[in-house]
């Protein structure tokens, strides 16, 4: 007879269906979700600002604003060429006569001064046109991250160290994680109830960012942008972003213009206060 085989069975490896593994997985998942839920409120203001700013820039990037920006850049280029030509004329006049009071040199100086003035005005026009036709927010984000990613890659390659690239990648990941966490529990847009009156519906429609952006400049409110309004127990509430030199006090002084833009009744109470963060009104 051959000796019997060992009777001690080998311990079988656990599978994902084992109760112990399932309990550990559920506990880990619950802990991770709880941790993310705790971080989400911290990132909500950043995600809200990002979405509001992206929406504001998207509303301003119209074909009309783009055409105005391109025309302003063309005028700036023409003005720069005029300045170069005026400088050349001044140089030619100086070579022709050593007397600074001659008519040719005086005319050349006046032409150069006028050309510089036109170039300065053209640069101001380009700057103003760029405000009304801003770059998309994701383009600005890519430019900002490229400003640190490219030097980090060069430094990492020259020094044979990984920490510059790791730090740059960490900034990119932090940006993406902040947006994702801030949007995890985003508040859905308020649904207009059937009981809403016609007047309230009109106010909600005119407080919408699309309508506000299209008509705010006509009422002297350019540089302000609303967020989607909501109806609460105290009435309609809407946040307004204040750009440039706008302040809460300046916006409150424009109450008549706001009332005209909304088409609101004179007797309707309009309250304007500061928002939860700087640069915003409610």
Tab-separated table of N, CA and C in Angstrom, residues 141-198:
chain	number	residue	atom	x	y	z
A	141	UNK	N	-6.761	78.653	-18.230
A	141	UNK	CA	-6.262	77.610	-17.331
A	141	UNK	C	-5.111	76.841	-17.974
A	142	UNK	N	-5.246	76.519	-19.255
A	142	UNK	CA	-4.163	75.821	-19.951
A	142	UNK	C	-2.901	76.682	-20.013
A	143	UNK	N	-3.068	77.980	-20.257
A	143	UNK	CA	-1.906	78.866	-20.286
A	143	UNK	C	-1.237	78.948	-18.916
A	144	UNK	N	-2.055	79.025	-17.866
A	144	UNK	CA	-1.496	79.112	-16.516
A	144	UNK	C	-0.750	77.837	-16.143
A	145	UNK	N	-1.317	76.688	-16.475
A	145	UNK	CA	-0.644	75.431	-16.141
A	145	UNK	C	0.585	75.203	-17.022
A	146	UNK	N	0.532	75.668	-18.271
A	146	UNK	CA	1.717	75.549	-19.125
A	146	UNK	C	2.865	76.403	-18.597
A	147	UNK	N	2.524	77.505	-17.930
A	147	UNK	CA	3.554	78.397	-17.393
A	147	UNK	C	4.393	77.718	-16.321
A	148	UNK	N	3.824	76.717	-15.630
A	148	UNK	CA	4.633	76.009	-14.630
A	148	UNK	C	5.016	74.598	-15.088
A	149	UNK	N	4.235	74.008	-16.013
A	149	UNK	CA	4.541	72.646	-16.452
A	149	UNK	C	5.788	72.611	-17.341
A	150	UNK	N	5.906	73.564	-18.267
A	150	UNK	CA	7.057	73.570	-19.171
A	150	UNK	C	8.365	73.830	-18.419
A	151	UNK	N	8.456	74.884	-17.571
A	151	UNK	CA	9.705	75.051	-16.811
A	151	UNK	C	10.002	73.872	-15.891
A	152	UNK	N	8.954	73.277	-15.311
A	152	UNK	CA	9.181	72.127	-14.435
A	152	UNK	C	9.773	70.959	-15.214
A	153	UNK	N	9.277	70.729	-16.440
A	153	UNK	CA	9.843	69.658	-17.251
A	153	UNK	C	11.294	69.912	-17.620
A	154	UNK	N	11.620	71.170	-17.951
A	154	UNK	CA	13.005	71.504	-18.304
A	154	UNK	C	13.926	71.331	-17.104
A	155	UNK	N	13.497	71.828	-15.932
A	155	UNK	CA	14.313	71.698	-14.723
A	155	UNK	C	14.495	70.235	-14.349
A	156	UNK	N	13.426	69.460	-14.472
A	156	UNK	CA	13.520	68.038	-14.147
A	156	UNK	C	14.478	67.312	-15.087
A	157	UNK	N	14.471	67.693	-16.360
A	157	UNK	CA	15.365	67.042	-17.319
A	157	UNK	C	16.821	67.443	-17.090
A	158	UNK	N	17.058	68.716	-16.775
A	158	UNK	CA	18.430	69.177	-16.563
A	158	UNK	C	19.017	68.660	-15.258
A	159	UNK	N	18.197	68.586	-14.213
A	159	UNK	CA	18.692	68.166	-12.901
A	159	UNK	C	18.533	66.674	-12.642
A	160	UNK	N	17.877	65.963	-13.565
A	160	UNK	CA	17.640	64.516	-13.394
A	160	UNK	C	16.895	64.220	-12.099
A	161	UNK	N	15.983	65.085	-11.746
A	161	UNK	CA	15.151	64.895	-10.560
A	161	UNK	C	13.684	64.934	-10.972
A	162	UNK	N	12.882	64.193	-10.212
A	162	UNK	CA	11.470	64.065	-10.568
A	162	UNK	C	10.558	65.035	-9.832
A	163	UNK	N	11.039	65.667	-8.769
A	163	UNK	CA	10.121	66.461	-7.944
A	163	UNK	C	9.532	67.668	-8.675
A	164	UNK	N	10.233	68.345	-9.607
A	164	UNK	CA	9.549	69.463	-10.291
A	164	UNK	C	8.340	69.005	-11.105
A	165	UNK	N	8.507	67.879	-11.830
A	165	UNK	CA	7.385	67.373	-12.615
A	165	UNK	C	6.273	66.884	-11.703
A	166	UNK	N	6.631	66.239	-10.605
A	166	UNK	CA	5.615	65.755	-9.671
A	166	UNK	C	4.836	66.917	-9.056
A	167	UNK	N	5.532	67.993	-8.727
A	167	UNK	CA	4.843	69.154	-8.166
A	167	UNK	C	3.910	69.790	-9.195
A	168	UNK	N	4.369	69.896	-10.440
A	168	UNK	CA	3.519	70.457	-11.487
A	168	UNK	C	2.300	69.580	-11.730
A	169	UNK	N	2.509	68.258	-11.771
A	169	UNK	CA	1.373	67.352	-11.945
A	169	UNK	C	0.425	67.428	-10.758
A	170	UNK	N	0.974	67.655	-9.568
A	170	UNK	CA	0.119	67.806	-8.392
A	170	UNK	C	-0.784	69.027	-8.483
A	171	UNK	N	-0.263	70.125	-9.027
A	171	UNK	CA	-1.098	71.312	-9.212
A	171	UNK	C	-2.225	71.056	-10.208
A	172	UNK	N	-1.900	70.353	-11.283
A	172	UNK	CA	-2.943	70.004	-12.253
A	172	UNK	C	-4.011	69.121	-11.617
A	173	UNK	N	-3.552	68.112	-10.850
A	173	UNK	CA	-4.506	67.229	-10.191
A	173	UNK	C	-5.334	67.948	-9.149
A	174	UNK	N	-4.718	68.885	-8.431
A	174	UNK	CA	-5.457	69.646	-7.425
A	174	UNK	C	-6.543	70.495	-8.071
A	175	UNK	N	-6.234	71.082	-9.205
A	175	UNK	CA	-7.223	71.881	-9.933
A	175	UNK	C	-8.402	71.014	-10.365
A	176	UNK	N	-8.096	69.885	-10.996
A	176	UNK	CA	-9.169	69.000	-11.466
A	176	UNK	C	-9.973	68.430	-10.302
A	177	UNK	N	-9.285	68.058	-9.220
A	177	UNK	CA	-9.991	67.495	-8.070
A	177	UNK	C	-10.887	68.532	-7.405
A	178	UNK	N	-10.429	69.787	-7.353
A	178	UNK	CA	-11.263	70.831	-6.761
A	178	UNK	C	-12.552	71.042	-7.529
A	179	UNK	N	-12.460	71.034	-8.859
A	179	UNK	CA	-13.676	71.179	-9.669
A	179	UNK	C	-14.594	69.976	-9.501
A	180	UNK	N	-14.015	68.779	-9.494
A	180	UNK	CA	-14.841	67.572	-9.380
A	180	UNK	C	-15.527	67.497	-8.022
A	181	UNK	N	-14.781	67.808	-6.960
A	181	UNK	CA	-15.379	67.758	-5.623
A	181	UNK	C	-16.445	68.836	-5.456
A	182	UNK	N	-16.189	70.022	-5.995
A	182	UNK	CA	-17.166	71.097	-5.857
A	182	UNK	C	-18.450	70.853	-6.611
A	183	UNK	N	-18.394	69.990	-7.627
A	183	UNK	CA	-19.586	69.707	-8.425
A	183	UNK	C	-20.285	68.413	-8.022
A	184	UNK	N	-19.789	67.743	-7.002
A	184	UNK	CA	-20.395	66.459	-6.622
A	184	UNK	C	-21.824	66.630	-6.149
A	185	UNK	N	-22.058	67.694	-5.405
A	185	UNK	CA	-23.396	67.941	-4.876
A	185	UNK	C	-23.898	69.285	-5.384
A	186	UNK	N	-23.740	69.510	-6.678
A	186	UNK	CA	-24.196	70.774	-7.264
A	186	UNK	C	-25.707	70.889	-7.122
A	187	UNK	N	-26.140	72.106	-6.821
A	187	UNK	CA	-27.570	72.359	-6.659
A	187	UNK	C	-28.213	72.446	-8.032
A	188	UNK	N	-29.241	71.667	-8.232
A	188	UNK	CA	-29.943	71.676	-9.519
A	188	UNK	C	-30.680	72.997	-9.696
A	189	UNK	N	-30.819	73.477	-10.927
A	189	UNK	CA	-31.552	74.731	-11.157
A	189	UNK	C	-32.973	74.638	-10.639
A	190	UNK	N	-33.424	75.725	-10.088
A	190	UNK	CA	-34.761	75.742	-9.510
A	190	UNK	C	-35.814	75.562	-10.598
A	191	UNK	N	-36.779	74.712	-10.325
A	191	UNK	CA	-37.866	74.457	-11.260
A	191	UNK	C	-39.003	75.416	-10.956
A	192	UNK	N	-39.455	76.103	-11.967
A	192	UNK	CA	-40.539	77.062	-11.786
A	192	UNK	C	-41.838	76.304	-11.552
A	193	UNK	N	-42.458	76.539	-10.431
A	193	UNK	CA	-43.684	75.842	-10.096
A	193	UNK	C	-44.853	76.406	-10.902
A	194	UNK	N	-45.890	75.581	-10.981
A	194	UNK	CA	-47.069	76.006	-11.723
A	194	UNK	C	-47.772	77.177	-11.046
A	195	UNK	N	-47.584	77.291	-9.701
A	195	UNK	CA	-48.259	78.353	-8.966
A	195	UNK	C	-47.579	79.709	-9.128
A	196	UNK	N	-46.449	79.758	-9.842
A	196	UNK	CA	-45.741	81.016	-10.030
A	196	UNK	C	-46.575	81.957	-10.889
A	197	UNK	N	-46.643	83.199	-10.455
A	197	UNK	CA	-47.453	84.175	-11.181
A	197	UNK	C	-46.753	84.604	-12.465
A	198	UNK	N	-47.502	85.292	-13.314
A	198	UNK	CA	-46.948	85.775	-14.580
A	198	UNK	C	-45.836	86.788	-14.323
